[in-house]
Coordinates of C-alpha atoms in Angstrom, one line a residue:
Chain M
M1 CA 117.8 149.1 152.6
T2 CA 119.8 149.0 149.5
S3 CA 118.3 149.5 146.2
T4 CA 118.4 146.7 143.5
P5 CA 120.7 147.8 140.8
S6 CA 118.8 148.6 137.7
P7 CA 119.3 146.1 134.9
P8 CA 121.5 147.3 132.1
P9 CA 119.7 149.0 129.3
P10 CA 118.8 146.8 126.5
V11 CA 121.3 146.8 123.7
E12 CA 119.8 148.6 120.8
L13 CA 120.2 146.6 117.7
R14 CA 121.2 148.7 114.8
A15 CA 118.8 148.3 111.9
V16 CA 120.8 147.4 108.9
P17 CA 119.6 149.5 106.0
D18 CA 118.5 147.7 102.9
R19 CA 121.1 149.6 101.0
E20 CA 123.8 148.3 103.2
L21 CA 122.5 144.7 102.9
R22 CA 122.4 145.0 99.3
F23 CA 126.0 146.1 99.0
R24 CA 127.2 143.4 101.4
E25 CA 125.8 140.9 99.1
L26 CA 127.1 142.6 96.0
F27 CA 130.6 142.5 97.6
D28 CA 130.4 138.9 98.8
D29 CA 129.3 137.7 95.5
N30 CA 131.8 139.7 93.5
F31 CA 134.9 140.4 95.6
R32 CA 136.9 137.3 94.5
P33 CA 135.9 137.2 90.8
L34 CA 136.7 141.0 90.6
L35 CA 140.1 140.3 92.3
G36 CA 140.8 137.6 89.7
Y37 CA 139.8 140.1 87.0
A38 CA 142.3 142.7 88.3
L39 CA 145.0 140.2 89.0
R40 CA 144.9 138.9 85.5
R41 CA 145.4 142.5 84.1
V42 CA 148.1 144.0 86.4
A43 CA 151.9 143.4 86.3
N44 CA 152.2 143.6 90.1
P45 CA 149.6 141.7 92.2
D46 CA 149.4 144.3 94.9
D47 CA 148.2 146.8 92.2
A48 CA 145.0 144.6 92.0
A49 CA 144.2 145.7 95.5
D50 CA 143.6 149.4 94.4
I51 CA 141.6 148.2 91.4
V52 CA 139.3 146.1 93.5
A53 CA 139.0 148.8 96.3
E54 CA 138.3 151.6 93.9
T55 CA 135.7 149.6 91.9
M56 CA 133.9 148.5 95.0
L57 CA 133.9 152.1 96.4
V58 CA 132.4 153.3 93.0
A59 CA 129.8 150.5 93.3
W60 CA 128.9 151.6 96.9
R61 CA 128.7 155.1 96.0
R62 CA 126.6 154.6 92.9
L63 CA 124.7 151.6 94.1
D64 CA 121.6 152.8 92.4
D65 CA 123.3 152.5 89.1
V66 CA 124.4 148.9 89.7
P67 CA 121.9 146.7 87.8
V68 CA 119.8 144.2 89.6
D69 CA 118.9 142.1 86.5
G70 CA 121.7 139.7 86.8
T71 CA 124.3 141.8 85.1
A72 CA 126.0 143.2 88.2
R73 CA 129.2 141.4 87.6
P74 CA 129.8 142.6 84.0
Y75 CA 128.7 146.0 85.2
L76 CA 131.5 145.9 87.9
Y77 CA 134.0 144.6 85.4
G78 CA 133.1 147.5 83.2
V79 CA 133.9 149.9 86.1
A80 CA 137.0 148.0 86.8
R81 CA 138.0 148.4 83.2
R82 CA 137.8 152.2 83.5
V83 CA 139.6 152.1 86.9
L84 CA 142.3 149.9 85.3
A85 CA 142.7 152.4 82.4
N86 CA 143.3 155.2 85.1
H87 CA 145.9 152.9 86.6
R88 CA 147.7 152.4 83.5
R89 CA 147.8 156.1 83.0
G90 CA 149.3 156.4 86.4
E91 CA 146.2 158.2 87.7
L92 CA 145.1 155.7 90.2
R93 CA 146.3 156.7 93.6
R94 CA 147.2 154.3 96.3
D95 CA 144.0 154.0 98.3
K96 CA 144.2 153.6 102.1
L97 CA 141.2 151.4 101.8
A98 CA 143.2 148.9 100.0
E99 CA 146.2 148.9 102.4
K100 CA 145.6 145.5 104.0
L101 CA 144.6 143.8 100.9
R102 CA 147.7 145.3 99.1
L103 CA 149.9 143.7 101.8
H104 CA 148.4 140.3 101.3
L105 CA 148.7 140.5 97.5
A106 CA 152.3 141.9 97.7
E107 CA 153.4 138.4 99.0
L108 CA 151.8 136.8 96.1
T109 CA 154.3 136.1 93.4
P110 CA 153.1 134.7 90.1
D111 CA 154.8 131.4 89.7
V112 CA 156.4 132.0 86.3
T113 CA 158.7 129.0 86.7
S114 CA 155.7 126.7 86.3
L115 CA 154.5 128.4 83.2
S116 CA 154.5 125.6 80.6
E117 CA 155.6 126.2 77.0
T118 CA 152.1 125.8 75.8
S119 CA 150.9 128.5 78.1
A120 CA 153.6 130.9 77.3
A121 CA 152.8 130.4 73.7
I122 CA 149.1 131.3 74.4
R123 CA 150.1 134.3 76.4
D124 CA 152.5 135.5 73.6
G125 CA 149.6 135.0 71.2
L126 CA 147.2 137.0 73.3
A127 CA 149.9 139.7 73.7
R128 CA 150.0 140.1 69.8
L129 CA 146.3 140.6 69.5
S130 CA 144.5 144.0 69.5
D131 CA 143.4 145.2 72.9
S132 CA 139.7 144.5 72.0
D133 CA 140.3 141.0 70.8
R134 CA 142.5 140.1 73.7
E135 CA 140.0 141.6 76.2
L136 CA 137.1 139.7 74.6
I137 CA 139.0 136.4 74.8
M138 CA 140.1 137.0 78.4
L139 CA 136.6 138.0 79.5
T140 CA 135.1 134.8 78.1
G141 CA 138.1 132.4 78.5
W142 CA 139.6 133.6 81.8
D143 CA 136.9 135.7 83.6
G144 CA 134.1 133.2 83.0
L145 CA 131.6 135.6 81.3
E146 CA 129.3 134.6 78.6
P147 CA 129.6 136.6 75.3
R148 CA 126.5 138.7 76.1
E149 CA 128.1 139.6 79.4
A150 CA 131.3 140.5 77.9
A151 CA 129.4 142.9 75.5
V152 CA 128.2 144.7 78.6
V153 CA 131.7 145.1 80.0
L154 CA 133.0 146.3 76.6
G155 CA 130.0 148.4 75.8
I156 CA 129.5 146.8 72.4
P157 CA 126.2 145.5 70.9
G158 CA 125.2 142.1 72.0
R159 CA 124.2 141.3 68.5
T160 CA 127.8 141.4 67.2
V161 CA 129.8 140.1 70.2
R162 CA 129.6 136.4 69.1
T163 CA 131.0 137.3 65.7
R164 CA 133.7 139.4 67.2
L165 CA 134.6 136.7 69.5
H166 CA 134.7 134.1 66.7
R167 CA 137.1 136.4 64.7
A168 CA 139.2 137.1 67.8
R169 CA 139.6 133.4 68.4
T170 CA 140.4 132.8 64.8
R171 CA 143.1 135.5 65.0
L172 CA 144.5 134.0 68.2
R173 CA 144.7 130.6 66.6
K174 CA 146.6 132.2 63.8
A175 CA 148.9 134.0 66.2
V176 CA 149.8 130.8 68.1
G177 CA 149.4 128.5 65.1
D178 CA 153.2 128.4 64.3
A179 CA 154.0 127.7 67.8
F180 CA 152.1 124.4 67.9
T181 CA 152.3 121.1 66.0
D182 CA 149.2 119.6 64.5
D183 CA 148.6 117.5 67.7
G184 CA 148.4 120.8 69.8
H185 CA 151.9 120.5 71.2
V186 CA 154.2 123.4 71.4
R187 CA 157.1 123.3 68.9
D188 CA 160.6 123.5 70.3
D189 CA 162.0 126.0 67.9
Q190 CA 159.2 128.2 66.7
H191 CA 157.8 131.3 68.0
A192 CA 154.4 132.8 67.3
R193 CA 154.4 135.4 64.6
P194 CA 152.6 138.6 64.9
V195 CA 149.1 138.5 63.6
Q196 CA 147.7 141.0 61.0
E197 CA 144.5 142.7 62.1
E198 CA 142.0 141.8 59.5
R199 CA 139.0 143.6 60.5
Chain O
M1 CA 143.5 123.3 66.8
N2 CA 139.7 122.9 67.4
D3 CA 137.6 125.0 69.8
H4 CA 137.9 122.6 72.6
E5 CA 141.6 122.5 72.2
L6 CA 141.9 126.3 72.2
D7 CA 139.6 126.5 75.2
Q8 CA 141.9 124.0 77.1
L9 CA 145.0 125.9 76.2
L10 CA 143.5 129.2 77.2
A11 CA 142.4 127.8 80.5
R12 CA 145.9 126.5 81.2
A13 CA 147.4 129.8 80.3
N14 CA 145.3 131.6 82.9
P15 CA 147.6 133.0 85.5
Y16 CA 144.9 133.2 88.2
G17 CA 142.3 130.6 87.7
D18 CA 139.1 130.7 89.6
K19 CA 140.3 128.3 92.3
T20 CA 143.6 130.0 92.7
V21 CA 141.8 133.2 93.4
R22 CA 139.3 131.6 95.8
Q23 CA 142.1 130.1 97.7
L24 CA 144.1 133.3 98.1
P25 CA 144.5 134.0 101.8
A26 CA 142.8 137.4 101.8
A27 CA 139.6 136.8 103.9
G28 CA 140.8 139.3 106.7
A29 CA 141.6 141.9 104.1
E30 CA 138.4 141.3 102.3
S31 CA 136.2 141.9 105.3
K32 CA 138.2 144.9 106.3
L33 CA 137.9 146.4 102.9
L34 CA 134.1 145.8 103.0
E35 CA 133.7 147.5 106.4
D36 CA 136.0 150.3 105.4
I37 CA 133.9 151.1 102.3
L38 CA 130.7 150.9 104.3
T39 CA 132.0 153.7 106.6
T40 CA 133.0 156.0 103.9
T41 CA 130.7 158.9 103.5
E42 CA 128.0 157.9 101.0
P43 CA 126.3 160.5 99.0
A44 CA 122.6 160.8 99.3
T45 CA 120.9 158.4 97.1
R46 CA 117.3 157.6 96.3
L47 CA 116.4 154.7 98.4
R48 CA 113.9 152.4 96.9
A49 CA 111.6 150.1 98.7
S50 CA 112.7 146.5 99.0
R51 CA 116.1 146.8 97.8
H52 CA 117.2 143.6 99.5
R53 CA 117.6 141.1 96.7
R54 CA 119.7 138.3 96.2
I55 CA 121.7 139.0 93.1
T56 CA 122.4 135.9 91.1
I57 CA 124.8 136.0 88.2
G58 CA 124.3 133.6 85.4
V59 CA 127.9 133.3 84.6
A60 CA 128.6 130.1 82.8
A61 CA 131.6 128.2 83.8
A62 CA 134.6 129.1 81.6
V63 CA 133.8 129.3 77.9
A64 CA 130.9 130.1 75.8
V65 CA 131.0 127.9 72.8
A66 CA 129.5 124.4 73.2
A67 CA 130.5 123.4 69.8
A68 CA 131.8 120.0 70.1
V69 CA 129.7 117.2 71.2
A70 CA 130.6 114.4 68.9
V71 CA 129.2 111.2 70.1
V72 CA 129.8 107.6 69.1
G73 CA 127.7 104.4 69.4
A74 CA 124.5 103.2 67.9
V75 CA 122.3 100.2 68.4
L76 CA 120.9 97.9 65.9
P77 CA 117.3 98.7 64.8
K78 CA 114.8 96.8 67.0
D79 CA 113.7 94.6 64.1
S80 CA 117.2 93.6 63.0
P81 CA 117.9 90.0 62.9
V82 CA 120.3 88.9 65.6
A83 CA 121.8 85.5 65.6
P84 CA 120.4 83.5 68.4
F85 CA 123.7 82.4 69.8
V86 CA 124.8 86.0 70.2
A87 CA 124.0 87.7 73.4
P88 CA 122.0 90.8 72.9
Q89 CA 124.5 93.6 72.4
Q90 CA 125.1 96.7 70.6
A91 CA 126.6 96.6 67.2
Y92 CA 128.9 99.3 65.7
A93 CA 130.3 100.4 62.4
A94 CA 133.6 98.7 61.5
E95 CA 135.4 102.0 61.5
L96 CA 134.2 102.8 64.9
V97 CA 135.2 99.4 66.2
A98 CA 138.6 99.9 64.7
V99 CA 139.0 103.2 66.5
A100 CA 137.8 101.6 69.8
E101 CA 140.1 98.7 69.3
A102 CA 143.1 100.9 68.6
N103 CA 142.7 102.9 71.7
E104 CA 142.9 101.9 75.2
R105 CA 139.4 101.6 76.3
I106 CA 139.0 103.1 79.7
L107 CA 135.9 104.0 81.8
I108 CA 135.4 105.0 85.4
D109 CA 134.1 102.1 87.3
D110 CA 131.5 104.2 89.3
P111 CA 127.9 104.8 88.0
A112 CA 128.1 108.3 89.3
W113 CA 130.7 109.2 86.7
K114 CA 129.1 109.4 83.2
I115 CA 130.6 110.3 79.9
S116 CA 129.4 113.9 79.2
R117 CA 131.4 114.9 76.2
V118 CA 133.1 113.1 73.4
D119 CA 135.2 114.8 70.7
E120 CA 136.0 113.3 67.4
F121 CA 138.0 110.1 67.7
T122 CA 140.6 108.8 65.4
K123 CA 142.8 105.7 65.6
D124 CA 145.4 107.5 67.7
S125 CA 143.6 110.3 69.4
G126 CA 140.4 111.4 71.0
D127 CA 139.0 113.2 73.9
L128 CA 136.2 112.6 76.3
A129 CA 135.0 114.0 79.7
F130 CA 133.2 112.2 82.5
S131 CA 131.0 114.1 84.7
N132 CA 129.8 113.6 88.3
G133 CA 127.7 116.6 89.4
D134 CA 129.8 119.7 88.9
K135 CA 133.0 117.7 88.7
T136 CA 134.7 116.8 85.4
F137 CA 137.4 114.2 84.8
Q138 CA 138.9 114.4 81.4
V139 CA 140.6 111.6 79.5
T140 CA 142.6 112.3 76.4
W141 CA 144.3 110.0 73.9
Y142 CA 147.3 111.4 72.1
P143 CA 149.5 109.7 69.3
A144 CA 152.1 107.6 71.0
K145 CA 155.0 109.4 69.2
A146 CA 154.0 112.5 71.1
Y147 CA 154.4 111.0 74.6
K148 CA 158.0 112.2 75.2
A149 CA 157.2 115.7 74.2
Y150 CA 154.0 115.8 76.3
F151 CA 155.8 114.3 79.2
T152 CA 158.5 117.0 79.0
D153 CA 156.0 119.7 78.8
R154 CA 154.0 118.5 81.9
A155 CA 157.2 118.0 83.8
H156 CA 158.2 121.6 83.0
G157 CA 154.8 123.0 83.6
S158 CA 154.0 121.3 87.0
V159 CA 155.2 121.9 90.5
G160 CA 155.9 118.3 91.2
H161 CA 155.4 114.7 90.0
S162 CA 155.3 111.1 91.4
E163 CA 155.0 107.7 90.0
V164 CA 151.7 105.9 90.5
Q165 CA 150.4 102.4 89.5
V166 CA 147.2 102.6 87.5
L167 CA 145.6 99.9 85.4
G168 CA 148.6 97.7 86.2
Q169 CA 150.9 100.1 84.7
Q170 CA 153.2 102.6 86.1
G171 CA 152.3 106.2 85.2
T172 CA 153.2 109.8 86.3
L173 CA 151.0 112.1 88.4
F174 CA 151.8 115.8 87.8
R175 CA 150.5 118.6 90.1
Y176 CA 150.1 121.9 88.1
A177 CA 150.3 124.4 90.9
K178 CA 150.8 124.6 94.6
N179 CA 147.7 126.3 95.4
T180 CA 145.3 124.1 93.4
F181 CA 144.5 120.4 93.0
D182 CA 144.8 120.4 89.3
F183 CA 146.4 117.1 88.5
A184 CA 147.4 115.4 85.3
F185 CA 148.3 111.7 85.1
M186 CA 150.0 110.2 82.1
L187 CA 150.1 106.5 81.3
P188 CA 153.1 105.5 78.8
S189 CA 151.8 104.5 75.3
K190 CA 150.4 101.2 74.5
G191 CA 149.6 100.8 70.9
P192 CA 149.2 103.8 68.7
S193 CA 148.1 106.2 71.5
F194 CA 148.8 107.1 75.1
V195 CA 146.4 108.3 77.7
E196 CA 146.4 111.4 79.8
T197 CA 143.8 112.3 82.5
R198 CA 143.2 115.6 84.0
A199 CA 141.0 117.1 86.7
D200 CA 140.8 119.3 89.8
L201 CA 138.7 117.4 92.2
G202 CA 139.5 119.4 95.3
S203 CA 142.1 117.1 96.7
E204 CA 144.9 114.7 95.7
E205 CA 143.1 111.9 97.5
A206 CA 139.9 112.5 95.5
Y207 CA 141.9 112.5 92.2
R208 CA 143.8 109.2 93.2
E209 CA 140.5 107.6 94.1
V210 CA 139.1 108.2 90.6
L211 CA 142.5 106.9 89.1
G212 CA 141.8 103.8 91.2
K213 CA 138.4 103.4 89.7
L214 CA 139.7 103.4 86.1
K215 CA 139.1 100.2 84.3
K216 CA 139.8 98.9 81.0
V217 CA 136.7 97.4 79.1
D218 CA 135.8 95.6 75.8
V219 CA 134.9 97.4 72.8
N220 CA 131.1 97.0 73.2
T221 CA 131.1 98.1 76.8
W222 CA 133.2 101.2 76.0
L223 CA 131.1 102.2 73.0
G224 CA 127.9 101.4 74.9
A225 CA 128.9 103.8 77.6
M226 CA 129.0 106.8 75.1
P227 CA 126.1 109.2 75.0
E228 CA 123.6 108.9 72.2
S229 CA 123.1 111.0 69.0
V230 CA 126.2 110.4 67.1
V231 CA 126.5 110.5 63.3
K232 CA 128.1 107.1 62.5
P233 CA 130.6 107.0 59.7
E234 CA 128.4 105.0 57.5
K235 CA 125.5 107.4 58.1
V236 CA 127.7 110.5 57.2
R237 CA 126.6 110.3 53.5
A238 CA 122.9 110.2 54.3
A239 CA 123.2 113.0 57.0
V240 CA 125.0 115.2 54.6
D241 CA 122.5 114.5 51.8
G242 CA 119.8 115.3 54.4
I243 CA 121.3 118.7 55.2
L244 CA 122.0 119.4 51.5
A245 CA 118.4 118.9 50.7
E246 CA 117.3 121.6 53.2
I247 CA 119.9 124.3 52.1
T248 CA 120.6 126.2 48.8
V249 CA 124.0 125.8 47.3
P250 CA 125.3 127.6 44.1
K251 CA 125.6 125.9 40.8
G252 CA 128.6 123.7 40.5
F253 CA 129.0 123.3 44.3
K254 CA 131.4 120.4 45.1
T255 CA 129.8 118.0 47.5
A256 CA 132.5 115.2 47.4
P257 CA 134.7 116.6 50.3
L258 CA 131.6 116.7 52.5
Y259 CA 131.2 113.0 52.5
K260 CA 134.4 112.1 54.5
E261 CA 133.3 109.3 56.8
T262 CA 134.4 110.1 60.4
V263 CA 132.9 109.7 63.9
V264 CA 131.4 113.2 64.1
A265 CA 129.0 115.2 66.1
R266 CA 125.9 116.5 64.1
Y267 CA 127.1 120.1 65.0
H268 CA 130.5 119.5 63.4
L269 CA 128.8 117.8 60.4
G270 CA 126.4 120.7 60.1
A271 CA 129.3 123.1 60.3
R272 CA 131.1 121.2 57.5
V273 CA 128.2 121.5 55.1
T274 CA 126.9 124.9 55.9
T275 CA 130.3 126.5 56.0
A276 CA 131.1 125.0 52.6
A277 CA 127.8 126.4 51.2
S278 CA 128.3 129.8 52.8
C279 CA 131.9 130.0 51.5
A280 CA 130.6 129.2 48.0
W281 CA 127.8 131.9 48.2
L282 CA 130.2 134.4 49.5
D283 CA 132.8 133.6 46.8
Q284 CA 130.1 134.1 44.2
W285 CA 129.0 137.4 45.7
T286 CA 132.6 138.7 45.9
A287 CA 133.3 137.7 42.3
A288 CA 130.0 139.1 41.1
T289 CA 130.4 142.4 43.0
K290 CA 133.9 142.8 41.5
S291 CA 132.7 142.1 38.0
G292 CA 129.4 144.1 38.3
D293 CA 127.3 141.0 37.7
K294 CA 124.2 142.2 39.7
V295 CA 122.1 139.1 39.0
K296 CA 124.8 136.7 40.5
A297 CA 125.4 139.1 43.4
A298 CA 121.6 139.2 44.1
E299 CA 121.4 135.5 43.9
A300 CA 124.1 135.1 46.6
V301 CA 122.4 137.8 48.8
K302 CA 119.1 135.9 48.6
A303 CA 120.6 132.7 49.3
M304 CA 122.6 133.9 52.2
Q305 CA 119.4 135.5 53.7
G306 CA 117.7 132.2 53.1
S307 CA 120.3 130.6 55.4
K308 CA 118.3 132.0 58.4
S309 CA 115.7 129.5 57.7
W310 CA 118.0 126.4 57.3
K311 CA 117.0 124.0 59.9
I312 CA 120.5 122.7 60.6
L313 CA 121.7 126.3 61.4
K314 CA 118.6 126.8 63.7
D315 CA 119.5 123.5 65.5
M316 CA 123.1 124.3 65.7
N317 CA 122.4 127.8 67.1
A318 CA 121.6 126.4 70.5
E319 CA 125.1 124.8 70.6
G320 CA 127.5 127.2 69.2
D321 CA 128.3 130.5 67.4
L322 CA 128.7 129.4 63.8
P323 CA 125.1 130.2 62.7
E324 CA 125.3 133.7 64.0
V325 CA 128.6 134.3 62.2
I326 CA 127.0 133.0 58.9
W327 CA 124.0 135.2 59.4
N328 CA 126.1 138.3 60.2
Y329 CA 127.8 137.9 56.8
A330 CA 124.5 137.5 55.2
D331 CA 123.3 140.7 56.7
E332 CA 126.5 142.5 55.8
I333 CA 126.3 141.6 52.1
A334 CA 122.5 142.4 52.1
G335 CA 123.3 145.9 53.5
K336 CA 121.3 145.3 56.5
I337 CA 124.1 145.9 59.0
K338 CA 127.3 148.0 59.0
P339 CA 130.2 145.7 58.1
E340 CA 132.4 144.9 61.2
S341 CA 135.7 144.8 59.2
K342 CA 138.1 147.8 59.5
S343 CA 138.0 148.1 55.7
G344 CA 134.3 148.7 56.0
K345 CA 133.8 146.2 53.2
P346 CA 130.9 143.6 53.7
A347 CA 131.9 140.1 54.6
D348 CA 135.7 141.2 54.5
G349 CA 137.8 138.4 55.9
Y350 CA 135.0 135.7 55.6
K351 CA 137.5 133.2 54.2
Q352 CA 139.4 133.4 57.5
G353 CA 136.2 133.8 59.6
L354 CA 134.5 130.7 58.2
G355 CA 137.7 128.7 57.4
C356 CA 136.8 128.5 53.7
K357 CA 139.2 126.3 51.8

């Protein structure tokens, strides 16, 4: 008499900790926006991989510090801003975590040939602004943040951010003003002049 | 360059727009990064109960300032006499009709697409946006003389273009980037202006489908499609007077420039009047502070503080930033807040900040 083989033991389902679930959601919601934030601020697209990896790692390790009141994204941008500063100082190491993403992004070449004259003039104008003016305009104009969220990233009082933004935009207008005709078209033969900081 | 134009130029200059980033082929790398991070050693943390919560971020699309919502169109009062042989229709100010007649009047022949924004129109330029859910289709009128320059710019800034027949006319369709469906379409000029449309509708087919739905309409139909709440040119004087009656202006304040009759949003008209008044008060405060005239300086401080109760500014505050800028200067000269300027002087740079003339 042969014994019936015993059924395989039931697969033990791994209970996913709440903490992990929360991070997965945070990651899913913010990976692409954070990648965009980083890509817009680095010279080489593959460097953005290290910025994103380091920022997400910080968020995972300090998950309790990540706000749950709807300001997680500006909080992450604030972390990324500090990571980016380290990167600019040459202090950001090439993280093994970012290896695969880096390979993907290394193939990404910004298509500068398709950069129109108007866009070039705007970027020139942005480059002439102070760091704080430029960052405020980029956060609201490119990264899709509201002024109050930009205030969280920059660590400035929410009360003053709209005024600062208004002034920054005025300075950008002035910086690019000479490059445009009255109807908003870029002039052929003029270049934006440096703008004076007037704060 | 108004706020809307600056926003548009900024958006175009964005090297990595949202859609570009969304479409980057990095999904494999994305999930590997996530899994790798989750397997890193995490330091002990205080785990709280019920941490599982959907985090929704209230990030507004693109830009913050909703300054420009100029709207045209107005109906006759209900009790206005209408000649019996005239079919019931809307009547418009002569200037508005002239503007409408001068421009090619284009609508999208699909009730799902509604005009959601109209900027100030002149006889050779204007800008409006149609919305359908979260999709936007922009139509802009530029002066005819600028056609060649715009065409060259679009040809230079795009990754390809092709000829398309729209509204019985041959126009040019430009694709802005390989990895997005951001298309612009230009129709050669007819009359004083030419038309350009722009949208990213997710595919070239979707964009072409809307192009195929464009139709030319008569003046009344076009104006009738506009959203409500416009300050008509002939109503500008009364509207300005209404605002002036609610605010405080210094002695000798010049009101004549405020009455310029244009098709203008109430926000813009409010900005025209309140910035002029604020500039005048800040001019007085600056001069009085310099000459040591405490009475005049105090009068300006009091008036600027009073701007916090100006109804027009309170109304405008829901739409844009200008009221807060004015109130900030008010608080700076009142010594309530630390000046933001590098010089540390209250209201320094207000002429530039408010566009004082």
